[in-house]
Amino acid sequence: MSGHFISFEGTEGCGKSTQLGLLAERLRSLGREVRELREPGGTVLGEELRQILKRRSGSGGMTPEAELLLMNAARAQLVREVIRPALARGEILLCDRFYHSSLAYQGWGRQLDLKWVRTVIDFAVGETRPELALLFVIPPEVSVARRQERERRQGLEPDRFEVEDDGFFRRVAEGFRAIAAEEPSRFRIIDAGGTVEQVRAVVWEAALAVIQTRGPGGSG
Ligand code: TMP
């Protein structure tokens, strides 16, 4: 029996995490076994690496190369410890970011050679790839405003990524669009500028297409 694997991608403040939670809730209400994951994270080791990757003090001098490797160390652990066993049990996995984020952030954002980024990703994930990657797209100014609003509301300090300049986030957004264009059969681009309800309806329709057409036990 094989389950389903859907990743949620996009820049900061695009609303993907909210939509992931809503989709999980709806699928569970229909009796499906759903697991919510996030990257970097999702395992004990991965959550520790997440702290190191996100904190500003002590990790400030991290090189882009070290960042790429740590992201993919967390990913390699998640794939083997959680994703593969859960797929084998027939669960539906919803992952807040996956390897496309390394292409967009470390490749396009940090401007590492994409050939190396792909090589590291291939080693980390092997054949374990999402059937569907949802890319949530919003204008850059909306991303900045939502991020600032969240920080204000939650009293959070911006993390090591959130303090990057506009140029970095422009490259990441451009990267995501280019990556999606390279893999059109895997990606669904979602205009995330609408209301939560509007976006939720589009996400539901996209997820259902994967889950129904390939059904549990299918080729997915
Ligand atoms: P978030 O889960 O709060 O979005 O934070 C994760 C941060 O890590 C976000 O800024 C994107 C970044 N990231 C990468 O740079 N590369 C990756 O491969 C992943 C998964 C995340």
PDB file of C-alpha atoms and ligand atoms in Angstrom:
ATOM      1  CA  MET A   1       0.000   0.000   0.000  1.00  0.00           C
ATOM      2  CA  SER A   2       1.442   3.406  -0.835  1.00  0.00           C
ATOM      3  CA  GLY A   3       0.271   6.726   0.543  1.00  0.00           C
ATOM      4  CA  HIS A   4       0.417  10.226  -0.852  1.00  0.00           C
ATOM      5  CA  PHE A   5       2.968  12.983  -0.502  1.00  0.00           C
ATOM      6  CA  ILE A   6       2.166  16.663  -1.065  1.00  0.00           C
ATOM      7  CA  SER A   7       4.588  19.534  -0.397  1.00  0.00           C
ATOM      8  CA  PHE A   8       3.704  23.176   0.258  1.00  0.00           C
ATOM      9  CA  GLU A   9       6.160  25.751  -1.091  1.00  0.00           C
ATOM     10  CA  GLY A  10       6.476  29.525  -1.290  1.00  0.00           C
ATOM     11  CA  THR A  11       8.124  32.583   0.204  1.00  0.00           C
ATOM     12  CA  GLU A  12       7.628  33.813   3.781  1.00  0.00           C
ATOM     13  CA  GLY A  13       4.077  34.927   4.571  1.00  0.00           C
ATOM     14  CA  CYS A  14       2.464  33.170   1.571  1.00  0.00           C
ATOM     15  CA  GLY A  15      -0.091  31.386   3.771  1.00  0.00           C
ATOM     16  CA  LYS A  16       1.059  27.823   2.997  1.00  0.00           C
ATOM     17  CA  SER A  17       1.197  26.703   6.640  1.00  0.00           C
ATOM     18  CA  THR A  18      -2.381  27.847   7.297  1.00  0.00           C
ATOM     19  CA  GLN A  19      -3.552  26.018   4.181  1.00  0.00           C
ATOM     20  CA  LEU A  20      -1.655  22.883   5.130  1.00  0.00           C
ATOM     21  CA  GLY A  21      -3.481  22.813   8.483  1.00  0.00           C
ATOM     22  CA  LEU A  22      -6.856  23.331   6.812  1.00  0.00           C
ATOM     23  CA  LEU A  23      -6.272  20.557   4.286  1.00  0.00           C
ATOM     24  CA  ALA A  24      -5.135  18.168   7.028  1.00  0.00           C
ATOM     25  CA  GLU A  25      -8.271  18.938   9.044  1.00  0.00           C
ATOM     26  CA  ARG A  26     -10.559  18.317   6.084  1.00  0.00           C
ATOM     27  CA  LEU A  27      -8.894  15.055   5.095  1.00  0.00           C
ATOM     28  CA  ARG A  28      -9.045  13.802   8.688  1.00  0.00           C
ATOM     29  CA  SER A  29     -12.731  14.656   8.869  1.00  0.00           C
ATOM     30  CA  LEU A  30     -13.145  12.225   5.958  1.00  0.00           C
ATOM     31  CA  GLY A  31     -11.367   9.520   7.930  1.00  0.00           C
ATOM     32  CA  ARG A  32      -7.986   9.708   6.209  1.00  0.00           C
ATOM     33  CA  GLU A  33      -4.723   9.148   8.074  1.00  0.00           C
ATOM     34  CA  VAL A  34      -2.790  12.425   7.692  1.00  0.00           C
ATOM     35  CA  ARG A  35       0.652  13.417   8.912  1.00  0.00           C
ATOM     36  CA  GLU A  36       1.731  17.076   9.007  1.00  0.00           C
ATOM     37  CA  LEU A  37       5.466  17.675   8.604  1.00  0.00           C
ATOM     38  CA  ARG A  38       7.717  20.676   8.301  1.00  0.00           C
ATOM     39  CA  GLU A  39      11.181  21.288   6.944  1.00  0.00           C
ATOM     40  CA  PRO A  40      13.693  21.750   8.269  1.00  0.00           C
ATOM     41  CA  GLY A  41      12.400  19.616  11.155  1.00  0.00           C
ATOM     42  CA  GLY A  42       9.966  16.777  11.710  1.00  0.00           C
ATOM     43  CA  THR A  43      12.425  14.553  13.634  1.00  0.00           C
ATOM     44  CA  VAL A  44      14.369  15.113  16.853  1.00  0.00           C
ATOM     45  CA  LEU A  45      17.559  15.672  14.863  1.00  0.00           C
ATOM     46  CA  GLY A  46      15.774  17.801  12.280  1.00  0.00           C
ATOM     47  CA  GLU A  47      14.235  20.094  14.912  1.00  0.00           C
ATOM     48  CA  GLU A  48      17.690  20.643  16.465  1.00  0.00           C
ATOM     49  CA  LEU A  49      19.108  21.490  13.050  1.00  0.00           C
ATOM     50  CA  ARG A  50      16.172  23.861  12.520  1.00  0.00           C
ATOM     51  CA  GLN A  51      17.176  25.815  15.647  1.00  0.00           C
ATOM     52  CA  ILE A  52      20.745  26.119  14.384  1.00  0.00           C
ATOM     53  CA  LEU A  53      19.628  27.078  10.873  1.00  0.00           C
ATOM     54  CA  LYS A  54      17.144  29.743  11.987  1.00  0.00           C
ATOM     55  CA  ARG A  55      18.857  31.427  14.929  1.00  0.00           C
ATOM     56  CA  ARG A  56      20.849  34.576  14.301  1.00  0.00           C
ATOM     57  CA  SER A  57      23.203  34.543  17.248  1.00  0.00           C
ATOM     58  CA  GLY A  58      25.847  31.873  16.951  1.00  0.00           C
ATOM     59  CA  SER A  59      24.824  30.826  13.428  1.00  0.00           C
ATOM     60  CA  GLY A  60      25.302  34.240  11.817  1.00  0.00           C
ATOM     61  CA  GLY A  61      28.509  33.352  10.005  1.00  0.00           C
ATOM     62  CA  MET A  62      27.103  30.155   8.464  1.00  0.00           C
ATOM     63  CA  THR A  63      28.279  29.721   4.884  1.00  0.00           C
ATOM     64  CA  PRO A  64      25.733  28.967   2.127  1.00  0.00           C
ATOM     65  CA  GLU A  65      27.458  25.610   1.608  1.00  0.00           C
ATOM     66  CA  ALA A  66      27.060  24.642   5.286  1.00  0.00           C
ATOM     67  CA  GLU A  67      23.451  25.839   5.147  1.00  0.00           C
ATOM     68  CA  LEU A  68      22.713  23.618   2.133  1.00  0.00           C
ATOM     69  CA  LEU A  69      24.251  20.586   3.817  1.00  0.00           C
ATOM     70  CA  LEU A  70      22.471  21.118   7.135  1.00  0.00           C
ATOM     71  CA  MET A  71      19.095  21.571   5.395  1.00  0.00           C
ATOM     72  CA  ASN A  72      19.688  18.322   3.577  1.00  0.00           C
ATOM     73  CA  ALA A  73      20.965  16.499   6.651  1.00  0.00           C
ATOM     74  CA  ALA A  74      17.612  17.271   8.283  1.00  0.00           C
ATOM     75  CA  ARG A  75      15.872  16.151   5.066  1.00  0.00           C
ATOM     76  CA  ALA A  76      17.782  12.858   4.797  1.00  0.00           C
ATOM     77  CA  GLN A  77      16.751  12.021   8.365  1.00  0.00           C
ATOM     78  CA  LEU A  78      13.093  12.957   7.756  1.00  0.00           C
ATOM     79  CA  VAL A  79      12.903  10.902   4.556  1.00  0.00           C
ATOM     80  CA  ARG A  80      14.210   7.722   6.164  1.00  0.00           C
ATOM     81  CA  GLU A  81      12.818   8.046   9.680  1.00  0.00           C
ATOM     82  CA  VAL A  82       9.339   9.339   8.853  1.00  0.00           C
ATOM     83  CA  ILE A  83       8.355   9.796   5.199  1.00  0.00           C
ATOM     84  CA  ARG A  84       9.176   6.396   3.716  1.00  0.00           C
ATOM     85  CA  PRO A  85       7.642   4.356   6.577  1.00  0.00           C
ATOM     86  CA  ALA A  86       4.508   6.538   6.604  1.00  0.00           C
ATOM     87  CA  LEU A  87       4.063   6.228   2.834  1.00  0.00           C
ATOM     88  CA  ALA A  88       4.467   2.476   3.140  1.00  0.00           C
ATOM     89  CA  ARG A  89       1.616   2.489   5.689  1.00  0.00           C
ATOM     90  CA  GLY A  90      -0.602   4.357   3.219  1.00  0.00           C
ATOM     91  CA  GLU A  91      -0.699   7.711   5.052  1.00  0.00           C
ATOM     92  CA  ILE A  92      -1.169  11.101   3.435  1.00  0.00           C
ATOM     93  CA  LEU A  93       1.868  13.300   4.116  1.00  0.00           C
ATOM     94  CA  LEU A  94       1.592  17.077   3.950  1.00  0.00           C
ATOM     95  CA  CYS A  95       5.007  18.681   4.169  1.00  0.00           C
ATOM     96  CA  ASP A  96       5.564  22.392   4.842  1.00  0.00           C
ATOM     97  CA  ARG A  97       8.487  22.850   2.390  1.00  0.00           C
ATOM     98  CA  PHE A  98      10.625  20.110   0.836  1.00  0.00           C
ATOM     99  CA  TYR A  99      13.597  20.000  -1.508  1.00  0.00           C
ATOM    100  CA  HIS A 100      12.301  22.714  -3.863  1.00  0.00           C
ATOM    101  CA  SER A 101      12.985  25.151  -1.004  1.00  0.00           C
ATOM    102  CA  SER A 102      16.695  24.245  -1.171  1.00  0.00           C
ATOM    103  CA  LEU A 103      16.708  24.987  -4.898  1.00  0.00           C
ATOM    104  CA  ALA A 104      14.934  28.316  -4.348  1.00  0.00           C
ATOM    105  CA  TYR A 105      16.714  29.509  -1.163  1.00  0.00           C
ATOM    106  CA  GLN A 106      20.212  28.011  -1.411  1.00  0.00           C
ATOM    107  CA  GLY A 107      20.342  27.888  -5.218  1.00  0.00           C
ATOM    108  CA  TRP A 108      18.593  31.087  -6.273  1.00  0.00           C
ATOM    109  CA  GLY A 109      18.655  33.059  -2.999  1.00  0.00           C
ATOM    110  CA  ARG A 110      22.217  32.275  -1.871  1.00  0.00           C
ATOM    111  CA  GLN A 111      23.332  31.819  -5.480  1.00  0.00           C
ATOM    112  CA  LEU A 112      25.020  28.450  -5.021  1.00  0.00           C
ATOM    113  CA  ASP A 113      25.658  26.477  -8.204  1.00  0.00           C
ATOM    114  CA  LEU A 114      22.359  24.699  -8.962  1.00  0.00           C
ATOM    115  CA  LYS A 115      24.254  21.640 -10.133  1.00  0.00           C
ATOM    116  CA  TRP A 116      25.667  21.136  -6.607  1.00  0.00           C
ATOM    117  CA  VAL A 117      22.352  21.892  -4.968  1.00  0.00           C
ATOM    118  CA  ARG A 118      20.682  19.203  -7.082  1.00  0.00           C
ATOM    119  CA  THR A 119      23.469  16.719  -6.321  1.00  0.00           C
ATOM    120  CA  VAL A 120      23.085  17.198  -2.561  1.00  0.00           C
ATOM    121  CA  ILE A 121      19.278  16.949  -2.822  1.00  0.00           C
ATOM    122  CA  ASP A 122      19.512  13.755  -4.885  1.00  0.00           C
ATOM    123  CA  PHE A 123      21.707  12.202  -2.196  1.00  0.00           C
ATOM    124  CA  ALA A 124      19.324  13.294   0.587  1.00  0.00           C
ATOM    125  CA  VAL A 125      16.004  12.213  -0.952  1.00  0.00           C
ATOM    126  CA  GLY A 126      16.767   9.546  -3.567  1.00  0.00           C
ATOM    127  CA  GLU A 127      13.511   8.603  -5.241  1.00  0.00           C
ATOM    128  CA  THR A 128      11.333  10.064  -2.474  1.00  0.00           C
ATOM    129  CA  ARG A 129       9.669  13.044  -4.178  1.00  0.00           C
ATOM    130  CA  PRO A 130       6.265  14.650  -3.652  1.00  0.00           C
ATOM    131  CA  GLU A 131       3.585  13.690  -6.185  1.00  0.00           C
ATOM    132  CA  LEU A 132       2.269  17.232  -5.969  1.00  0.00           C
ATOM    133  CA  ALA A 133       4.085  20.443  -5.010  1.00  0.00           C
ATOM    134  CA  LEU A 134       1.783  23.373  -4.312  1.00  0.00           C
ATOM    135  CA  LEU A 135       3.493  26.702  -4.939  1.00  0.00           C
ATOM    136  CA  PHE A 136       1.767  29.602  -3.168  1.00  0.00           C
ATOM    137  CA  VAL A 137       2.474  32.858  -4.977  1.00  0.00           C
ATOM    138  CA  ILE A 138       1.928  36.348  -3.560  1.00  0.00           C
ATOM    139  CA  PRO A 139       3.349  39.745  -4.525  1.00  0.00           C
ATOM    140  CA  PRO A 140       6.602  40.539  -2.622  1.00  0.00           C
ATOM    141  CA  GLU A 141       5.055  43.492  -0.781  1.00  0.00           C
ATOM    142  CA  VAL A 142       2.276  41.257   0.588  1.00  0.00           C
ATOM    143  CA  SER A 143       4.909  38.755   1.756  1.00  0.00           C
ATOM    144  CA  VAL A 144       6.822  41.476   3.634  1.00  0.00           C
ATOM    145  CA  ALA A 145       3.665  42.961   5.174  1.00  0.00           C
ATOM    146  CA  ARG A 146       2.357  39.561   6.354  1.00  0.00           C
ATOM    147  CA  ARG A 147       5.715  38.624   7.818  1.00  0.00           C
ATOM    148  CA  GLN A 148       5.995  41.892   9.729  1.00  0.00           C
ATOM    149  CA  GLU A 149       2.431  41.593  10.977  1.00  0.00           C
ATOM    150  CA  ARG A 150       3.100  38.060  12.263  1.00  0.00           C
ATOM    151  CA  GLU A 151       6.272  39.159  14.014  1.00  0.00           C
ATOM    152  CA  ARG A 152       4.416  42.056  15.639  1.00  0.00           C
ATOM    153  CA  ARG A 153       1.480  39.890  16.725  1.00  0.00           C
ATOM    154  CA  GLN A 154       3.579  37.060  18.082  1.00  0.00           C
ATOM    155  CA  GLY A 155       6.331  39.316  19.462  1.00  0.00           C
ATOM    156  CA  LEU A 156       8.887  37.262  17.530  1.00  0.00           C
ATOM    157  CA  GLU A 157      12.359  38.340  16.517  1.00  0.00           C
ATOM    158  CA  PRO A 158      13.007  37.823  12.782  1.00  0.00           C
ATOM    159  CA  ASP A 159      15.100  34.695  12.108  1.00  0.00           C
ATOM    160  CA  ARG A 160      18.327  34.342  10.062  1.00  0.00           C
ATOM    161  CA  PHE A 161      16.341  34.151   6.789  1.00  0.00           C
ATOM    162  CA  GLU A 162      13.769  36.827   7.581  1.00  0.00           C
ATOM    163  CA  VAL A 163      16.468  39.498   7.977  1.00  0.00           C
ATOM    164  CA  GLU A 164      17.642  39.012   4.376  1.00  0.00           C
ATOM    165  CA  ASP A 165      17.179  41.934   1.983  1.00  0.00           C
ATOM    166  CA  ASP A 166      14.543  42.397  -0.739  1.00  0.00           C
ATOM    167  CA  GLY A 167      16.956  41.190  -3.420  1.00  0.00           C
ATOM    168  CA  PHE A 168      17.278  37.812  -1.675  1.00  0.00           C
ATOM    169  CA  PHE A 169      13.510  37.303  -1.489  1.00  0.00           C
ATOM    170  CA  ARG A 170      13.059  38.490  -5.083  1.00  0.00           C
ATOM    171  CA  ARG A 171      15.561  35.855  -6.235  1.00  0.00           C
ATOM    172  CA  VAL A 172      13.843  33.170  -4.125  1.00  0.00           C
ATOM    173  CA  ALA A 173      10.436  34.046  -5.628  1.00  0.00           C
ATOM    174  CA  GLU A 174      11.887  34.081  -9.142  1.00  0.00           C
ATOM    175  CA  GLY A 175      13.595  30.754  -8.380  1.00  0.00           C
ATOM    176  CA  PHE A 176      10.344  29.127  -7.312  1.00  0.00           C
ATOM    177  CA  ARG A 177       8.661  30.198 -10.548  1.00  0.00           C
ATOM    178  CA  ALA A 178      11.556  28.831 -12.630  1.00  0.00           C
ATOM    179  CA  ILE A 179      11.642  25.538 -10.686  1.00  0.00           C
ATOM    180  CA  ALA A 180       7.886  25.082 -11.129  1.00  0.00           C
ATOM    181  CA  ALA A 181       8.207  25.737 -14.863  1.00  0.00           C
ATOM    182  CA  GLU A 182      10.816  22.974 -15.102  1.00  0.00           C
ATOM    183  CA  GLU A 183       8.513  20.399 -13.481  1.00  0.00           C
ATOM    184  CA  PRO A 184       5.021  21.346 -14.683  1.00  0.00           C
ATOM    185  CA  SER A 185       3.541  17.910 -14.028  1.00  0.00           C
ATOM    186  CA  ARG A 186       4.556  18.026 -10.356  1.00  0.00           C
ATOM    187  CA  PHE A 187       3.647  21.655  -9.609  1.00  0.00           C
ATOM    188  CA  ARG A 188       0.395  23.462  -9.125  1.00  0.00           C
ATOM    189  CA  ILE A 189       0.783  27.226  -8.858  1.00  0.00           C
ATOM    190  CA  ILE A 190      -1.703  28.802  -6.489  1.00  0.00           C
ATOM    191  CA  ASP A 191      -2.602  32.474  -6.427  1.00  0.00           C
ATOM    192  CA  ALA A 192      -2.404  32.967  -2.671  1.00  0.00           C
ATOM    193  CA  GLY A 193      -3.537  36.594  -2.773  1.00  0.00           C
ATOM    194  CA  GLY A 194      -7.211  35.685  -2.272  1.00  0.00           C
ATOM    195  CA  THR A 195      -9.087  35.050   0.972  1.00  0.00           C
ATOM    196  CA  VAL A 196      -8.255  31.990   3.081  1.00  0.00           C
ATOM    197  CA  GLU A 197     -11.523  30.395   1.891  1.00  0.00           C
ATOM    198  CA  GLN A 198     -10.807  31.042  -1.790  1.00  0.00           C
ATOM    199  CA  VAL A 199      -7.318  29.576  -1.529  1.00  0.00           C
ATOM    200  CA  ARG A 200      -8.632  26.651   0.509  1.00  0.00           C
ATOM    201  CA  ALA A 201     -11.025  25.689  -2.294  1.00  0.00           C
ATOM    202  CA  VAL A 202      -8.219  25.667  -4.879  1.00  0.00           C
ATOM    203  CA  VAL A 203      -5.940  23.628  -2.595  1.00  0.00           C
ATOM    204  CA  TRP A 204      -8.719  21.106  -1.985  1.00  0.00           C
ATOM    205  CA  GLU A 205      -9.380  20.620  -5.680  1.00  0.00           C
ATOM    206  CA  ALA A 206      -5.639  20.164  -6.421  1.00  0.00           C
ATOM    207  CA  ALA A 207      -5.120  17.692  -3.562  1.00  0.00           C
ATOM    208  CA  LEU A 208      -8.205  15.696  -4.452  1.00  0.00           C
ATOM    209  CA  ALA A 209      -7.021  15.270  -8.029  1.00  0.00           C
ATOM    210  CA  VAL A 210      -3.903  13.511  -6.741  1.00  0.00           C
ATOM    211  CA  ILE A 211      -5.566  11.497  -4.000  1.00  0.00           C
ATOM    212  CA  GLN A 212      -8.520  10.347  -6.096  1.00  0.00           C
ATOM    213  CA  THR A 213      -6.831   9.641  -9.388  1.00  0.00           C
ATOM    214  CA  ARG A 214      -4.032   7.679  -7.801  1.00  0.00           C
ATOM    215  CA  GLY A 215      -6.066   6.408  -4.815  1.00  0.00           C
ATOM    216  CA  PRO A 216      -4.546   4.512  -1.862  1.00  0.00           C
ATOM    217  CA  GLY A 217      -2.645   1.531  -3.130  1.00  0.00           C
ATOM    218  CA  GLY A 218      -2.252   3.164  -6.548  1.00  0.00           C
ATOM    219  CA  SER A 219       0.933   4.126  -8.323  1.00  0.00           C
ATOM    220  CA  GLY A 220       1.271   7.379  -6.311  1.00  0.00           C
TER     221      GLY A 220
HETATM  222  P1  TMP B   1       9.688  28.300   7.997  1.00  0.00           P
HETATM  223  O1  TMP B   1       9.430  26.844   8.214  1.00  0.00           O
HETATM  224  O2  TMP B   1       9.282  29.133   9.124  1.00  0.00           O
HETATM  225  O3  TMP B   1       9.218  28.756   6.664  1.00  0.00           O
HETATM  226  O4  TMP B   1      11.290  28.488   8.031  1.00  0.00           O
HETATM  227  C1  TMP B   1      12.128  27.757   7.292  1.00  0.00           C
HETATM  228  C2  TMP B   1      13.142  28.696   6.701  1.00  0.00           C
HETATM  229  O5  TMP B   1      14.177  27.895   6.122  1.00  0.00           O
HETATM  230  C3  TMP B   1      12.566  29.551   5.586  1.00  0.00           C
HETATM  231  O6  TMP B   1      13.135  30.827   5.657  1.00  0.00           O
HETATM  232  C4  TMP B   1      13.056  28.860   4.329  1.00  0.00           C
HETATM  233  C5  TMP B   1      14.330  28.211   4.758  1.00  0.00           C
HETATM  234  N1  TMP B   1      14.648  26.973   4.033  1.00  0.00           N
HETATM  235  C6  TMP B   1      15.742  26.968   3.193  1.00  0.00           C
HETATM  236  O7  TMP B   1      16.430  27.965   3.061  1.00  0.00           O
HETATM  237  N2  TMP B   1      16.048  25.816   2.520  1.00  0.00           N
HETATM  238  C7  TMP B   1      15.322  24.658   2.669  1.00  0.00           C
HETATM  239  O8  TMP B   1      15.628  23.628   2.051  1.00  0.00           O
HETATM  240  C8  TMP B   1      14.197  24.687   3.570  1.00  0.00           C
HETATM  241  C9  TMP B   1      13.376  23.452   3.768  1.00  0.00           C
HETATM  242  C10 TMP B   1      13.889  25.859   4.230  1.00  0.00           C
END
